[in-house]
CSV table of C-alpha atoms in Angstrom, one decimal:
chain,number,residue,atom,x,y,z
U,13,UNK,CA,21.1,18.7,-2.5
U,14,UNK,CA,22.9,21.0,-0.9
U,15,UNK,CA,25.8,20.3,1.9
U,16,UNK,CA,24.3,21.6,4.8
U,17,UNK,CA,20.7,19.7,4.4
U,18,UNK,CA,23.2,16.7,3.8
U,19,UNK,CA,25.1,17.0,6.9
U,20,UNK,CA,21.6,17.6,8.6
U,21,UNK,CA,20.1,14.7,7.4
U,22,UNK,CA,23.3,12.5,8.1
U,23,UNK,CA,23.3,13.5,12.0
U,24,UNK,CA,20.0,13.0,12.1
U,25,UNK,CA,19.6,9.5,10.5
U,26,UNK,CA,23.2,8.8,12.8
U,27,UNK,CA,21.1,9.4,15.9
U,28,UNK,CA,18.1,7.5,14.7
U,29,UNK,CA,20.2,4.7,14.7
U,30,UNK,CA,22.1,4.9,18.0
U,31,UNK,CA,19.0,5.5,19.4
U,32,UNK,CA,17.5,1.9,17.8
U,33,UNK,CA,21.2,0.0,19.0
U,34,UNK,CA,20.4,1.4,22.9
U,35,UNK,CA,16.6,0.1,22.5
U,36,UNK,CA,17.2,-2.5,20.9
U,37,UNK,CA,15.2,-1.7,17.7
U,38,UNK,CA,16.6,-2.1,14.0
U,39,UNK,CA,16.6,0.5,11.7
U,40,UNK,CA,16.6,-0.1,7.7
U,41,UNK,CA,13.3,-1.1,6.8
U,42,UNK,CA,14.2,-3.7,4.2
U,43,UNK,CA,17.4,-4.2,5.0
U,44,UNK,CA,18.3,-7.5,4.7
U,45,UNK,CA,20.8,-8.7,8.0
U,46,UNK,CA,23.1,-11.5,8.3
U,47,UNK,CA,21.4,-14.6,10.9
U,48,UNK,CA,24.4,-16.0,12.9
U,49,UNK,CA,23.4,-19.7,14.8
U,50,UNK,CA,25.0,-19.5,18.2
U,51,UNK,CA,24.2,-21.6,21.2
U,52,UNK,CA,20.2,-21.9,21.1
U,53,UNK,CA,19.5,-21.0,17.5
U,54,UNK,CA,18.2,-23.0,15.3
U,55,UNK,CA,19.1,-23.8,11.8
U,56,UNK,CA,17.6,-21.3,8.9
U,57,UNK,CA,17.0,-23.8,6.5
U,58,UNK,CA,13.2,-24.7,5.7
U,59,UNK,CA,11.8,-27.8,7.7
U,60,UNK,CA,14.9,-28.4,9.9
U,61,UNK,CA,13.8,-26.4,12.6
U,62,UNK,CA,13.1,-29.1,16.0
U,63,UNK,CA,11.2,-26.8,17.2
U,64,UNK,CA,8.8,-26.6,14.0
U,65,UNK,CA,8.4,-30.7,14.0
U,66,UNK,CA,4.4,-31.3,13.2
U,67,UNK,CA,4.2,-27.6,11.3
U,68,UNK,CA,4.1,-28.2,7.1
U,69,UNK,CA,6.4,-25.4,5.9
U,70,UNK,CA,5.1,-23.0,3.6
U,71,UNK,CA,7.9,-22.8,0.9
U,72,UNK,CA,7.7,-19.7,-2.5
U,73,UNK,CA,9.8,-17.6,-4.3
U,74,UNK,CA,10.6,-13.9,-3.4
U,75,UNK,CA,8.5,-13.2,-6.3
U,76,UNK,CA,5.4,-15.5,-5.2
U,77,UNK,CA,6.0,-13.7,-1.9
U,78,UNK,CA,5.8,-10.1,-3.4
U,79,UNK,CA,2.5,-11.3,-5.1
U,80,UNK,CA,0.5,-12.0,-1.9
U,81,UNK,CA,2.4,-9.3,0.4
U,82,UNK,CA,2.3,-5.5,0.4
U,83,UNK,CA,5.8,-3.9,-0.3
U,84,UNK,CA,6.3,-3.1,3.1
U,85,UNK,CA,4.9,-6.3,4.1
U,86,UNK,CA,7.5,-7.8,2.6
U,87,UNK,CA,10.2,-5.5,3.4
U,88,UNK,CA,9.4,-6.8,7.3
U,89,UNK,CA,9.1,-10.4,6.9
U,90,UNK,CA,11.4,-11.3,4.1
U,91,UNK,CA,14.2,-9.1,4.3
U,92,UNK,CA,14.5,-8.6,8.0
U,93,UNK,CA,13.3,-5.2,8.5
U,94,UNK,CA,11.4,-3.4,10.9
U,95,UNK,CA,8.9,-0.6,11.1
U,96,UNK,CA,8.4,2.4,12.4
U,97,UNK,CA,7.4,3.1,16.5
U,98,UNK,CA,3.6,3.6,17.0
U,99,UNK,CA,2.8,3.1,13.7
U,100,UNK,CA,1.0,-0.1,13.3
U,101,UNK,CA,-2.6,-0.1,14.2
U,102,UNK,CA,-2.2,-3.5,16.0
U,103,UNK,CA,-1.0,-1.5,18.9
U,104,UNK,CA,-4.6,-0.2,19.4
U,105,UNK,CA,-6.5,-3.7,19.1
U,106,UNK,CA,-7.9,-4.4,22.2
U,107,UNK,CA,-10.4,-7.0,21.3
U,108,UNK,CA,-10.6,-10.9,21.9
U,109,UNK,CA,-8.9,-12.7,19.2
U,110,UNK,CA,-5.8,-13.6,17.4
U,111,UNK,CA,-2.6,-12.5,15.8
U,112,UNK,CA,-1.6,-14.9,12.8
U,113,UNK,CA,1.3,-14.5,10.5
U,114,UNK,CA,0.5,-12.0,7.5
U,115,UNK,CA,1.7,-14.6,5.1
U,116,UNK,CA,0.5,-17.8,5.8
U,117,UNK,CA,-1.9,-17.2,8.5
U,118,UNK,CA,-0.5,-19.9,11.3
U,119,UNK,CA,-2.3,-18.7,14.4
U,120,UNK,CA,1.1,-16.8,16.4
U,121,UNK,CA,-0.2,-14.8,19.3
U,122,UNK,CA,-3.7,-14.5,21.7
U,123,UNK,CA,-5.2,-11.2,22.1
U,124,UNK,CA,-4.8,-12.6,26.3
U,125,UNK,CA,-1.0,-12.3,26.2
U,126,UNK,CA,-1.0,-9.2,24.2
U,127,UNK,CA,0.6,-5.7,26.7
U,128,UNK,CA,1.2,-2.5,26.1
U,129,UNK,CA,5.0,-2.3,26.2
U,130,UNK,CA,5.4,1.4,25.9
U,131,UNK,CA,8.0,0.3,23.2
U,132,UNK,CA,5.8,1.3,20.1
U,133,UNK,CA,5.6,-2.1,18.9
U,134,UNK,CA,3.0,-5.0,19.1
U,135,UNK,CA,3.8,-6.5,22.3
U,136,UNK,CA,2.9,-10.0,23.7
U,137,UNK,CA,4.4,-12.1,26.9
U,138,UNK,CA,3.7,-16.0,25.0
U,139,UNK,CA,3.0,-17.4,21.6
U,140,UNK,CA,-0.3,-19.5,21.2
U,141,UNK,CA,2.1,-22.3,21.3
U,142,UNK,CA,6.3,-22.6,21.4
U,143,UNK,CA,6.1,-24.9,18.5
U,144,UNK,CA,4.5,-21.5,16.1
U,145,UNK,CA,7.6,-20.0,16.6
U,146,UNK,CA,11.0,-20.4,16.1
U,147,UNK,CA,13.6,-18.4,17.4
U,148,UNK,CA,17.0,-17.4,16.5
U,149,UNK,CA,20.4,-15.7,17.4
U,150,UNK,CA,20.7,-12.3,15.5
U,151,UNK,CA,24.0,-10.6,15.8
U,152,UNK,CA,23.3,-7.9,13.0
U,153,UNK,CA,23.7,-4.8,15.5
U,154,UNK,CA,26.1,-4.2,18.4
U,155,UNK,CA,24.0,-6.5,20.5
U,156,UNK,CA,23.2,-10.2,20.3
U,157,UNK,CA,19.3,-10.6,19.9
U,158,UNK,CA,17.0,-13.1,20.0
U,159,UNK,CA,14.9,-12.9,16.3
U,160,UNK,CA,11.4,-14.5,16.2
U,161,UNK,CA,10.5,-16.5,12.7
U,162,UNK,CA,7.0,-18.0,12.0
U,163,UNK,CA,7.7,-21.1,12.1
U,164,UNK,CA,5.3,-22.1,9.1
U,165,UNK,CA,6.8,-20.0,6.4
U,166,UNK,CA,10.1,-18.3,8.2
U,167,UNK,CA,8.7,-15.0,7.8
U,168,UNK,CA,10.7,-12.5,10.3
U,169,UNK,CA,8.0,-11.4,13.3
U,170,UNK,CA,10.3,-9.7,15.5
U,171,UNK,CA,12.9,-10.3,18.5
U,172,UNK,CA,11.9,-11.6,21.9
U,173,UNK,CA,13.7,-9.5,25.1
U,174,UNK,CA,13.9,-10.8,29.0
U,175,UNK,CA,12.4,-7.8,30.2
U,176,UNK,CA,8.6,-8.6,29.5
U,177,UNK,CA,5.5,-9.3,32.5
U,178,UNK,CA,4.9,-12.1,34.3
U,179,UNK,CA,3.9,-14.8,34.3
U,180,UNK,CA,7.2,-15.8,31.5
U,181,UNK,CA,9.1,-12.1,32.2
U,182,UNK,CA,9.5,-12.3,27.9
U,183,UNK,CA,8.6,-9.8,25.6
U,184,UNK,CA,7.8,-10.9,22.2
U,185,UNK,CA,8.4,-7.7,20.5
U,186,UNK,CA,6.4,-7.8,17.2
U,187,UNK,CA,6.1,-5.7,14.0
U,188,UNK,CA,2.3,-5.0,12.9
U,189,UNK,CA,2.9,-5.4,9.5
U,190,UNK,CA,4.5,-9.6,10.0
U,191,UNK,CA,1.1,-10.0,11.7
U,192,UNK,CA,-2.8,-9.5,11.0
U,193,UNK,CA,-5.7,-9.9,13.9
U,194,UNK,CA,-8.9,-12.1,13.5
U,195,UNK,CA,-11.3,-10.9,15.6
U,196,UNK,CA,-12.8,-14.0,18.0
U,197,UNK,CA,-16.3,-14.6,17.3
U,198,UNK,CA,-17.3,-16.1,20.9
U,199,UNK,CA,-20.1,-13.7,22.1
């Protein structure tokens, strides 16, 4: 490798990721991050989430997790990363149905609360219910965020932002590959 493609690549990937700090989007797909419980979070350890109360958790080994996930599947839900802008094909779905966690298929988000957030990422304003979700304080970047879990098996779905639509002004900002659609089947 020579220097100058070095430097090239350097300034480029610096960008990339001041770019992701002012949007609030991660870089590092598969880069695990460091969840710090502030006011409002919830605790990371399995089955003592309030907000999960009634949900049986969903509890394997990274390497029982790698056998029913894709590696990028994976790389997003167990180790915190996120994928790319505009590339998940979630962002096209249009249909009735609804969004369920890719590893334990607890039913997260209807296709009614799903909006096109210009952001590049799946995009809802409410989960199918609070309880499906838990949420908690990330303070991995520059910013404090608030990450979404499933609250079934704690896979990482995304962060939720104050800037969404009515009728709850919240944007649940969701990456594809944490999530699969099941098409509704009420004709």
């Amino acid at each position: 490798m020579n220097r100058r493609y070095f430097l090239s690549s350097a300034l480029v990937f610096g960008a990339l990721a001041k770019f992701s700090q002012l949007s609030g989007v991660s870089v590092g797909l598969g880069q695990a991050r460091n969840i710090n419980n502030g006011a409002g979070g919830h605790s990371s350890n399995p089955g003592h989430s309030a907000k999960s109360k009634g949900i049986k958790k969903v509890v394997k080994t990274n390497e029982e997790w790698k056998q029913v996930l894709t590696p990028e599947q994976y790389a997003v839900t167990r180790e915190k990363g996120t994928e790319a802008p505009f590339s998940s094909p979630l962002n096209e779905i249009h249909e009735q149905g609804i969004f369920e966690c890719v590893a334990c298929s607890l039913p997260l988000f209807s296709s009614r609360a799903k909006f096109d957030s210009g952001t590049g990422w799946p995009s809802f304003y409410q989960p199918i219910a609070k309880e499906n979700v838990r949420e908690e304080t990330d303070s991995s970047l520059s910013e404090t965020r608030t990450e979404v879990l499933c609250a079934r098996c704690d896979s990482h779905l995304g962060h939720v932002f104050n800037d969404g639509p009515r009728p709850t002004g919240l944007r649940y900002c969701m990456n594809g590959l944490a999530l699969k659609f099941v098409k509704s089947h009420q004709g």
